[in-house]
């Protein structure tokens, strides 16, 4: 008789991995759902005792289980979420392989996952300190802003080069790793550029490279570096005599490109400049006794009626002063010409004011000078014509020989009408004598 003894399997072998530790590298750009590792464990038992289920060990955190999935039957490990090197660079996955025996036995291994960096972060630029506005007289080298530059990537992906645009008038100075100073490279002029829009640009060394930028607004504050300037160095003004007091003669304007008080201009007649006139009554009168200028508007106006017979030309300076600290000023010369009006009647000097009396010697020869008219109208041009008596002249006895140019011809009279003549109807008188510059004379015609 043959006896056959069958040995029944007992679950006395735990599943085993061929390595206790597996090392895996995975780029952070790996898409969710990607299978990145295949687990394999063996069990020498038979039947149900060798059937294996794979899972994470009980010590694995919930966060890891949210990022990775282990297929219980096949042992495939796949990503469930997005990896981020800048957040976590590595993971230690504890894996358990359990058979279905009774009681079940298990084996363990560790999968060490290293997350590889990819260039998925652009450089970041931050302004940590800003000193604005910048005075336009700030010296070269003045620090305008402090900046911090960083890139969360590693290696060449995280190495950053920085530059400022436009290249002038500012520049960047590296103070230490990741820190820069925005400094002034050239002199500023607010009247040319009152504000700058500066852009700090950062570029990493990845392939392809990524860029970041940060805008910085830099206003330029004004300093009083411009004096008021008139449009002309010399202004010529014509004013008719007998104008009303307060009449506007001209408007002067000085430009100051500075702003606020630095560009606010006030005007005045400058007594320290060229100004004043010798009056007809003797003495010296300053220009400010004839004219004034409005401090705010620059309106030049007459303080009193002007008299051509007193002053024909008035030259003075107008000063424009700004309200800056210290104040700056500019000057302009004003030449005021008084235009004559026919406002004086002829006037004869009384007898006895000089020379012999009005009598004529019987021995006087024909054509001899008998008398000179000593004074008449001060008015210009043909308004100096002199009438000696009403009615027809005594041409058989005497003739007037006026020392002034003949009246203008008909064409001139058509385009330049004469003002009304003024006549002195007072007592006539004459006196003898002579002058260095002959006046109008009365000469004998016949004996």
Short mmCIF file of C-alpha atoms in Angstrom, two decimals:
data_model
loop_
_atom_site.label_atom_id
_atom_site.label_comp_id
_atom_site.label_asym_id
_atom_site.label_seq_id
_atom_site.Cartn_x
_atom_site.Cartn_y
_atom_site.Cartn_z
CA UNK A 1 0.00 0.00 0.00
CA UNK A 2 1.34 3.36 -0.99
CA UNK A 3 0.75 6.29 1.29
CA UNK A 4 0.70 9.79 -0.26
CA UNK A 5 1.13 12.65 2.10
CA UNK A 6 0.21 16.15 0.81
CA UNK A 7 1.83 19.07 2.57
CA UNK A 8 -0.57 21.96 2.82
CA UNK A 9 0.77 25.48 2.53
CA UNK A 10 0.65 27.67 5.51
CA UNK A 11 1.07 31.43 5.26
CA UNK A 12 4.54 31.46 6.64
CA UNK A 13 6.22 33.77 4.09
CA UNK A 14 5.75 37.50 4.01
CA UNK A 15 5.89 39.39 0.72
CA UNK A 16 9.36 40.68 -0.08
CA UNK A 17 10.63 43.52 -2.25
CA UNK A 18 13.90 43.05 -4.05
CA UNK A 19 15.10 46.39 -2.59
CA UNK A 20 14.36 48.03 0.66
CA UNK A 21 14.82 51.49 -0.81
CA UNK A 22 14.03 52.73 -4.30
CA UNK A 23 15.18 56.13 -5.56
CA UNK A 24 13.12 57.99 -8.14
CA UNK A 25 13.51 61.44 -9.76
CA UNK A 26 10.50 63.27 -11.10
CA UNK A 27 10.33 66.73 -12.75
CA UNK A 28 8.00 69.13 -11.02
CA UNK A 29 6.26 69.68 -14.34
CA UNK A 30 4.96 66.07 -14.34
CA UNK A 31 1.27 66.06 -15.11
CA UNK A 32 -1.23 64.61 -12.63
CA UNK A 33 -2.09 60.96 -13.41
CA UNK A 34 1.39 60.07 -14.63
CA UNK A 35 2.66 56.58 -13.60
CA UNK A 36 6.22 57.07 -12.42
CA UNK A 37 7.04 53.78 -10.61
CA UNK A 38 6.05 50.09 -10.62
CA UNK A 39 6.20 48.15 -7.33
CA UNK A 40 6.95 44.43 -7.37
CA UNK A 41 6.94 42.13 -4.34
CA UNK A 42 7.13 38.34 -4.21
CA UNK A 43 5.61 35.79 -1.81
CA UNK A 44 6.79 32.15 -1.74
CA UNK A 45 3.53 30.88 -0.42
CA UNK A 46 0.85 29.46 -2.64
CA UNK A 47 -2.69 30.25 -3.41
CA UNK A 48 -4.32 33.01 -1.58
CA UNK A 49 -1.32 33.26 0.70
CA UNK A 50 0.74 34.68 -2.13
CA UNK A 51 -1.77 37.19 -3.43
CA UNK A 52 -0.43 40.66 -2.63
CA UNK A 53 -2.08 44.03 -2.15
CA UNK A 54 -0.04 47.26 -2.25
CA UNK A 55 -0.72 50.38 -0.21
CA UNK A 56 0.86 53.24 1.69
CA UNK A 57 1.97 52.50 5.19
CA UNK A 58 -0.22 53.78 7.97
CA UNK A 59 2.44 56.40 8.80
CA UNK A 60 1.99 58.30 5.49
CA UNK A 61 0.37 61.71 5.87
CA UNK A 62 -2.87 62.67 4.20
CA UNK A 63 -1.08 65.34 2.14
CA UNK A 64 1.13 62.71 0.49
CA UNK A 65 -1.86 60.53 -0.16
CA UNK A 66 -3.49 63.50 -1.90
CA UNK A 67 -0.49 63.80 -4.23
CA UNK A 68 0.18 60.13 -5.00
CA UNK A 69 -1.90 57.01 -5.64
CA UNK A 70 -0.77 53.36 -5.29
CA UNK A 71 -2.70 50.82 -7.35
CA UNK A 72 -3.52 48.07 -4.84
CA UNK A 73 -3.38 45.28 -7.37
CA UNK A 74 -0.70 46.27 -9.88
CA UNK A 75 1.58 48.24 -7.56
CA UNK A 76 1.75 51.24 -9.92
CA UNK A 77 2.43 54.58 -8.29
CA UNK A 78 1.03 57.62 -10.08
CA UNK A 79 0.75 61.34 -9.38
CA UNK A 80 -2.60 62.65 -8.23
CA UNK A 81 -1.72 66.34 -7.91
CA UNK A 82 0.77 68.91 -9.17
CA UNK A 83 4.29 68.80 -7.82
CA UNK A 84 6.08 72.01 -6.89
CA UNK A 85 9.82 72.00 -6.36
CA UNK A 86 9.64 75.41 -4.71
CA UNK A 87 7.27 73.97 -2.10
CA UNK A 88 8.62 70.42 -1.52
CA UNK A 89 11.81 69.07 -3.08
CA UNK A 90 11.51 65.39 -2.00
CA UNK A 91 9.08 62.81 -0.66
CA UNK A 92 9.62 59.57 1.27
CA UNK A 93 6.88 57.13 0.35
CA UNK A 94 6.56 54.15 2.73
CA UNK A 95 4.97 51.24 0.86
CA UNK A 96 3.42 48.09 2.31
CA UNK A 97 2.87 44.82 0.43
CA UNK A 98 0.34 42.57 2.28
CA UNK A 99 -0.72 39.03 1.35
CA UNK A 100 -4.18 37.58 1.78
CA UNK A 101 -3.23 34.76 4.11
CA UNK A 102 -4.59 34.19 7.53
CA UNK A 103 -3.19 35.89 9.35
CA UNK A 104 -1.89 38.21 6.60
CA UNK A 105 1.79 38.94 6.40
CA UNK A 106 3.39 42.07 4.96
CA UNK A 107 6.65 43.45 3.64
CA UNK A 108 7.80 47.04 3.37
CA UNK A 109 9.95 49.27 1.22
CA UNK A 110 10.62 52.95 0.82
CA UNK A 111 10.39 54.98 -2.37
CA UNK A 112 12.47 58.15 -2.10
CA UNK A 113 11.12 60.61 -4.64
CA UNK A 114 13.28 63.60 -5.62
CA UNK A 115 11.41 66.42 -7.35
CA UNK A 116 13.49 68.05 -10.08
CA UNK A 117 13.31 71.78 -10.65
CA UNK A 118 12.17 73.21 -13.96
CA UNK A 119 12.26 76.88 -14.93
CA UNK A 120 8.66 77.63 -14.13
CA UNK A 121 9.11 80.79 -12.05
CA UNK A 122 9.89 84.22 -13.43
CA UNK A 123 12.11 86.54 -11.40
CA UNK A 124 10.31 88.87 -9.00
CA UNK A 125 11.34 92.47 -8.32
CA UNK A 126 10.28 94.29 -5.17
CA UNK A 127 10.79 97.91 -4.14
CA UNK A 128 11.79 97.88 -0.49
CA UNK A 129 12.48 101.61 -0.11
CA UNK A 130 11.70 104.66 -2.25
CA UNK A 131 12.91 108.25 -1.74
CA UNK A 132 10.79 110.49 -3.97
CA UNK A 133 10.43 113.11 -5.22
CA UNK A 134 14.05 113.63 -6.18
CA UNK A 135 15.21 117.29 -6.20
CA UNK A 136 16.42 118.36 -9.62
CA UNK A 137 19.72 119.48 -8.08
CA UNK A 138 20.39 116.03 -6.54
CA UNK A 139 23.99 114.95 -6.99
CA UNK A 140 25.08 112.03 -9.15
CA UNK A 141 25.13 108.85 -7.06
CA UNK A 142 22.06 109.73 -5.01
CA UNK A 143 20.14 106.58 -4.02
CA UNK A 144 16.55 106.80 -5.24
CA UNK A 145 15.26 103.33 -4.32
CA UNK A 146 16.28 100.00 -2.82
CA UNK A 147 15.16 96.84 -4.63
CA UNK A 148 15.07 93.13 -3.92
CA UNK A 149 15.18 90.56 -6.75
CA UNK A 150 14.49 86.84 -6.31
CA UNK A 151 13.72 83.72 -8.35
CA UNK A 152 12.28 80.68 -6.60
CA UNK A 153 13.88 78.32 -9.09
CA UNK A 154 17.27 76.76 -8.37
CA UNK A 155 20.58 76.61 -10.17
CA UNK A 156 20.78 78.44 -13.46
CA UNK A 157 16.99 78.76 -13.42
CA UNK A 158 17.28 80.95 -10.35
CA UNK A 159 20.27 83.07 -11.37
CA UNK A 160 19.05 86.56 -12.23
CA UNK A 161 20.48 89.45 -14.24
CA UNK A 162 19.01 92.92 -13.71
CA UNK A 163 18.95 96.12 -15.74
CA UNK A 164 17.10 99.44 -15.67
CA UNK A 165 15.25 100.98 -18.60
CA UNK A 166 15.71 103.62 -19.84
CA UNK A 167 19.43 103.46 -19.21
CA UNK A 168 19.63 107.16 -18.30
CA UNK A 169 19.55 109.03 -16.02
CA UNK A 170 19.35 106.13 -13.53
CA UNK A 171 21.41 102.99 -13.00
CA UNK A 172 21.51 99.87 -10.82
CA UNK A 173 24.19 99.04 -8.28
CA UNK A 174 24.31 95.54 -6.76
CA UNK A 175 24.78 95.83 -3.00
CA UNK A 176 24.67 92.12 -2.10
CA UNK A 177 23.03 88.94 -3.42
CA UNK A 178 19.53 89.75 -4.60
CA UNK A 179 19.66 93.41 -3.56
CA UNK A 180 20.14 96.48 -5.72
CA UNK A 181 20.17 100.26 -5.39
CA UNK A 182 18.59 102.51 -8.00
CA UNK A 183 20.98 105.48 -8.19
CA UNK A 184 21.20 108.72 -10.13
CA UNK A 185 23.72 108.56 -13.00
CA UNK A 186 23.16 111.98 -14.61
CA UNK A 187 22.03 115.44 -13.56
CA UNK A 188 18.28 116.12 -13.60
CA UNK A 189 16.39 119.08 -15.04
CA UNK A 190 12.74 119.32 -13.99
CA UNK A 191 12.02 121.91 -16.66
CA UNK A 192 13.02 119.31 -19.28
CA UNK A 193 11.60 116.16 -17.66
CA UNK A 194 9.40 116.47 -14.57
CA UNK A 195 8.81 112.75 -14.01
CA UNK A 196 10.41 109.46 -14.99
CA UNK A 197 8.76 106.08 -15.45
CA UNK A 198 11.62 103.70 -14.69
CA UNK A 199 11.36 99.96 -15.28
CA UNK A 200 13.63 97.48 -13.51
CA UNK A 201 13.93 94.32 -15.61
CA UNK A 202 15.11 90.92 -14.34
CA UNK A 203 15.93 87.84 -16.45
CA UNK A 204 16.87 84.38 -15.19
CA UNK A 205 19.35 81.91 -16.70
CA UNK A 206 16.85 79.18 -17.55
CA UNK A 207 16.18 77.83 -21.02
CA UNK A 208 14.02 79.40 -22.16
CA UNK A 209 14.66 82.32 -19.84
CA UNK A 210 11.84 83.99 -17.94
CA UNK A 211 11.58 87.69 -17.18
CA UNK A 212 10.14 89.86 -14.48
CA UNK A 213 9.82 93.62 -14.21
CA UNK A 214 8.80 96.34 -11.81
CA UNK A 215 7.87 99.93 -12.65
CA UNK A 216 9.07 102.78 -10.46
CA UNK A 217 7.64 106.28 -10.80
CA UNK A 218 10.23 108.95 -9.96
CA UNK A 219 8.88 112.51 -9.84
CA UNK A 220 11.44 115.34 -9.91
CA UNK A 221 10.88 118.24 -7.52
CA UNK A 222 11.63 121.81 -8.50
CA UNK A 223 14.40 124.03 -7.18
CA UNK A 224 14.72 127.71 -7.98
CA UNK A 225 17.35 127.43 -10.70
CA UNK A 226 15.77 129.65 -13.39
CA UNK A 227 15.59 133.44 -13.28
CA UNK A 228 12.62 135.20 -14.89
CA UNK A 229 13.40 136.12 -18.50
CA UNK A 230 11.69 138.75 -20.63
CA UNK A 231 10.98 137.98 -24.28
CA UNK A 232 12.93 141.10 -25.27
CA UNK A 233 15.89 142.86 -23.75
CA UNK A 234 14.53 146.26 -24.85
CA UNK A 235 10.88 147.27 -25.26
CA UNK A 236 9.93 150.35 -27.30
CA UNK A 237 6.66 151.99 -26.23
CA UNK A 238 4.91 154.96 -27.90
CA UNK A 239 2.54 157.07 -25.80
CA UNK A 240 0.68 160.21 -26.83
CA UNK A 241 1.03 163.16 -24.55
CA UNK A 242 -1.93 164.29 -22.47
CA UNK A 243 -2.90 160.68 -21.86
CA UNK A 244 -5.18 159.99 -18.93
CA UNK A 245 -3.63 159.07 -15.61
CA UNK A 246 -3.89 155.30 -15.23
CA UNK A 247 -3.85 154.66 -18.98
CA UNK A 248 -2.28 151.35 -19.95
CA UNK A 249 0.91 151.86 -21.94
CA UNK A 250 2.05 148.26 -22.45
CA UNK A 251 2.04 144.79 -20.95
CA UNK A 252 5.33 143.18 -20.04
CA UNK A 253 5.73 139.49 -19.38
CA UNK A 254 8.66 137.50 -18.06
CA UNK A 255 8.72 133.71 -18.22
CA UNK A 256 10.01 131.62 -15.34
CA UNK A 257 9.85 127.86 -16.07
CA UNK A 258 10.11 126.93 -12.40
CA UNK A 259 6.92 125.93 -10.60
CA UNK A 260 4.93 127.20 -7.62
CA UNK A 261 6.65 130.06 -5.76
CA UNK A 262 9.85 129.50 -7.73
CA UNK A 263 7.99 130.47 -10.89
CA UNK A 264 5.70 133.17 -9.45
CA UNK A 265 6.90 136.52 -10.81
CA UNK A 266 6.38 140.05 -9.49
CA UNK A 267 7.21 143.17 -11.47
CA UNK A 268 8.48 146.61 -10.47
CA UNK A 269 10.08 149.71 -11.94
CA UNK A 270 13.65 149.36 -10.78
CA UNK A 271 15.03 152.57 -9.34
CA UNK A 272 18.50 151.04 -9.33
CA UNK A 273 18.48 150.72 -13.10
CA UNK A 274 18.66 153.28 -15.88
CA UNK A 275 15.66 155.54 -15.30
CA UNK A 276 14.61 159.12 -14.73
CA UNK A 277 14.59 162.39 -16.63
CA UNK A 278 15.62 165.98 -16.11
CA UNK A 279 12.35 167.90 -15.77
CA UNK A 280 11.69 171.17 -17.56
CA UNK A 281 11.50 172.98 -14.23
CA UNK A 282 14.94 171.72 -13.24
CA UNK A 283 15.97 168.80 -11.10
CA UNK A 284 15.90 165.06 -11.62
CA UNK A 285 12.68 163.07 -11.52
CA UNK A 286 12.77 159.26 -11.26
CA UNK A 287 10.95 157.15 -13.80
CA UNK A 288 8.65 155.86 -11.07
CA UNK A 289 7.11 159.34 -10.82
CA UNK A 290 5.81 158.96 -14.39
CA UNK A 291 4.97 155.28 -14.73
CA UNK A 292 4.27 152.22 -12.65
CA UNK A 293 3.95 148.51 -13.34
CA UNK A 294 1.39 146.17 -11.82
CA UNK A 295 3.28 143.69 -9.65
CA UNK A 296 1.14 140.72 -10.64
CA UNK A 297 0.19 141.27 -14.29
CA UNK A 298 3.14 143.31 -15.62
CA UNK A 299 0.73 146.00 -16.88
CA UNK A 300 2.66 149.24 -17.46
CA UNK A 301 0.54 152.32 -16.82
CA UNK A 302 0.93 156.08 -16.54
CA UNK A 303 0.78 157.71 -13.14
CA UNK A 304 0.02 161.12 -14.67
CA UNK A 305 -0.61 162.71 -18.06
CA UNK A 306 2.61 162.90 -20.06
CA UNK A 307 3.76 166.21 -21.52
CA UNK A 308 5.94 166.15 -24.60
CA UNK A 309 7.18 169.67 -23.81
CA UNK A 310 8.47 168.32 -20.48
CA UNK A 311 9.89 164.95 -21.53
CA UNK A 312 10.25 163.37 -24.95
CA UNK A 313 11.95 160.07 -24.07
CA UNK A 314 11.79 158.15 -20.82
CA UNK A 315 14.12 155.18 -20.43
CA UNK A 316 13.94 152.91 -17.40
CA UNK A 317 14.24 149.28 -16.35
CA UNK A 318 11.53 146.88 -15.24
CA UNK A 319 12.60 144.10 -12.91
CA UNK A 320 10.92 140.68 -12.63
CA UNK A 321 11.65 138.82 -9.38
CA UNK A 322 10.44 135.31 -8.53
CA UNK A 323 9.34 134.15 -5.09
CA UNK A 324 11.94 131.38 -4.75
CA UNK A 325 14.55 131.09 -2.04
CA UNK A 326 16.85 132.75 -2.78
CA UNK A 327 14.88 134.89 -5.25
CA UNK A 328 16.17 135.29 -8.81
CA UNK A 329 15.49 138.24 -11.07
CA UNK A 330 15.59 139.40 -14.68
CA UNK A 331 15.54 142.91 -16.17
CA UNK A 332 14.29 144.55 -19.33
CA UNK A 333 14.84 148.11 -20.56
CA UNK A 334 11.79 150.15 -21.58
CA UNK A 335 12.19 153.12 -23.94
CA UNK A 336 9.04 155.24 -23.72
CA UNK A 337 8.68 157.81 -26.50
CA UNK A 338 6.14 160.58 -25.91
CA UNK A 339 4.30 161.51 -29.12
CA UNK A 340 3.57 165.23 -29.48
CA UNK A 341 0.04 166.60 -29.81
CA UNK A 342 -0.86 170.13 -31.03
CA UNK A 343 -1.73 171.39 -27.58
CA UNK A 344 0.14 174.77 -27.41
CA UNK A 345 -0.98 178.11 -29.03
CA UNK A 346 1.70 180.42 -30.44
CA UNK A 347 2.93 183.00 -27.90
CA UNK A 348 4.95 186.15 -28.55
CA UNK A 349 7.44 187.49 -26.08
CA UNK A 350 6.42 190.83 -24.55
CA UNK A 351 8.20 193.99 -25.62
CA UNK A 352 11.28 194.88 -23.65
CA UNK A 353 12.28 191.28 -23.10
CA UNK A 354 15.51 191.93 -24.91
CA UNK A 355 17.08 194.28 -27.51
CA UNK A 356 15.83 197.69 -28.63
CA UNK A 357 12.19 198.69 -28.65
CA UNK A 358 9.78 198.30 -31.55
CA UNK A 359 10.76 201.52 -33.22
CA UNK A 360 12.48 201.30 -36.59
CA UNK A 361 15.27 203.71 -37.43
CA UNK A 362 14.62 205.81 -40.48
CA UNK A 363 18.09 204.98 -41.67
CA UNK A 364 17.39 201.22 -41.74
CA UNK A 365 18.21 199.72 -45.10
CA UNK A 366 15.83 197.58 -47.06
CA UNK A 367 16.12 193.92 -46.01
CA UNK A 368 17.75 194.76 -42.72
CA UNK A 369 16.77 192.67 -39.72
CA UNK A 370 14.32 194.67 -37.69
CA UNK A 371 13.02 192.26 -35.07
CA UNK A 372 12.97 188.57 -34.10
CA UNK A 373 9.95 186.67 -32.93
CA UNK A 374 11.31 185.22 -29.72
CA UNK A 375 8.81 182.48 -28.77
CA UNK A 376 5.93 180.56 -30.25
CA UNK A 377 4.14 177.20 -30.05
CA UNK A 378 6.24 174.24 -28.87
CA UNK A 379 4.19 171.90 -31.00
CA UNK A 380 5.84 170.10 -33.85
CA UNK A 381 5.53 170.14 -37.61
CA UNK A 382 3.43 172.74 -39.40
CA UNK A 383 1.58 173.64 -36.22
CA UNK A 384 4.45 176.14 -35.79
CA UNK A 385 3.02 178.38 -38.54
CA UNK A 386 2.75 181.90 -37.17
CA UNK A 387 0.12 184.51 -37.94
CA UNK A 388 1.20 188.10 -37.17
CA UNK A 389 -2.03 189.96 -37.68
CA UNK A 390 -5.54 189.44 -38.89
CA UNK A 391 -6.27 190.35 -42.47
CA UNK A 392 -3.94 190.87 -45.38
CA UNK A 393 -0.28 191.23 -44.64
CA UNK A 394 1.61 194.47 -45.22
CA UNK A 395 3.82 193.06 -47.88
CA UNK A 396 4.96 196.49 -49.00
CA UNK A 397 6.50 197.16 -45.65
CA UNK A 398 7.81 193.90 -44.12
CA UNK A 399 7.99 190.21 -44.73
CA UNK A 400 8.24 187.16 -42.43
CA UNK A 401 11.11 184.83 -43.01
CA UNK A 402 10.29 181.71 -40.92
CA UNK A 403 13.16 179.28 -40.34
CA UNK A 404 11.27 176.02 -40.74
CA UNK A 405 10.73 173.68 -43.68
CA UNK A 406 7.93 174.44 -46.12
CA UNK A 407 4.61 172.70 -45.52
CA UNK A 408 4.18 169.24 -47.04
CA UNK A 409 2.78 168.95 -50.54
CA UNK A 410 -0.82 168.04 -51.37
CA UNK A 411 -0.12 164.30 -51.38
CA UNK A 412 1.29 164.41 -47.89
CA UNK A 413 -1.66 166.43 -46.64
CA UNK A 414 -4.07 163.83 -47.99
CA UNK A 415 -2.48 161.00 -46.03
CA UNK A 416 -1.40 162.97 -42.97
CA UNK A 417 -4.04 165.56 -42.02
CA UNK A 418 -2.85 168.40 -39.84
CA UNK A 419 -4.18 168.93 -36.34
CA UNK A 420 -6.26 172.07 -35.85
CA UNK A 421 -4.13 175.23 -35.71
CA UNK A 422 -3.90 177.20 -32.51
CA UNK A 423 -3.61 180.99 -32.61
CA UNK A 424 -2.31 183.46 -30.07
CA UNK A 425 -4.62 186.50 -30.34
CA UNK A 426 -2.97 188.42 -27.54
CA UNK A 427 -1.03 191.70 -27.94
CA UNK A 428 1.77 191.51 -30.49
CA UNK A 429 5.22 192.71 -29.70
CA UNK A 430 8.65 192.34 -31.18
CA UNK A 431 12.15 192.89 -29.99
CA UNK A 432 15.38 193.52 -31.71
CA UNK A 433 18.59 191.61 -31.31
CA UNK A 434 20.07 188.40 -32.60
CA UNK A 435 20.34 184.71 -31.57
CA UNK A 436 22.98 182.07 -32.03
CA UNK A 437 20.26 180.00 -33.73
CA UNK A 438 18.07 182.49 -35.63
CA UNK A 439 14.39 182.49 -34.85
CA UNK A 440 11.76 183.58 -37.34
CA UNK A 441 12.65 187.12 -38.30
CA UNK A 442 10.82 190.19 -39.57
CA UNK A 443 12.79 192.08 -42.23
CA UNK A 444 12.24 195.50 -43.85
CA UNK A 445 11.13 195.39 -47.47
CA UNK A 446 11.68 198.96 -48.62
CA UNK A 447 12.73 202.39 -47.30
#
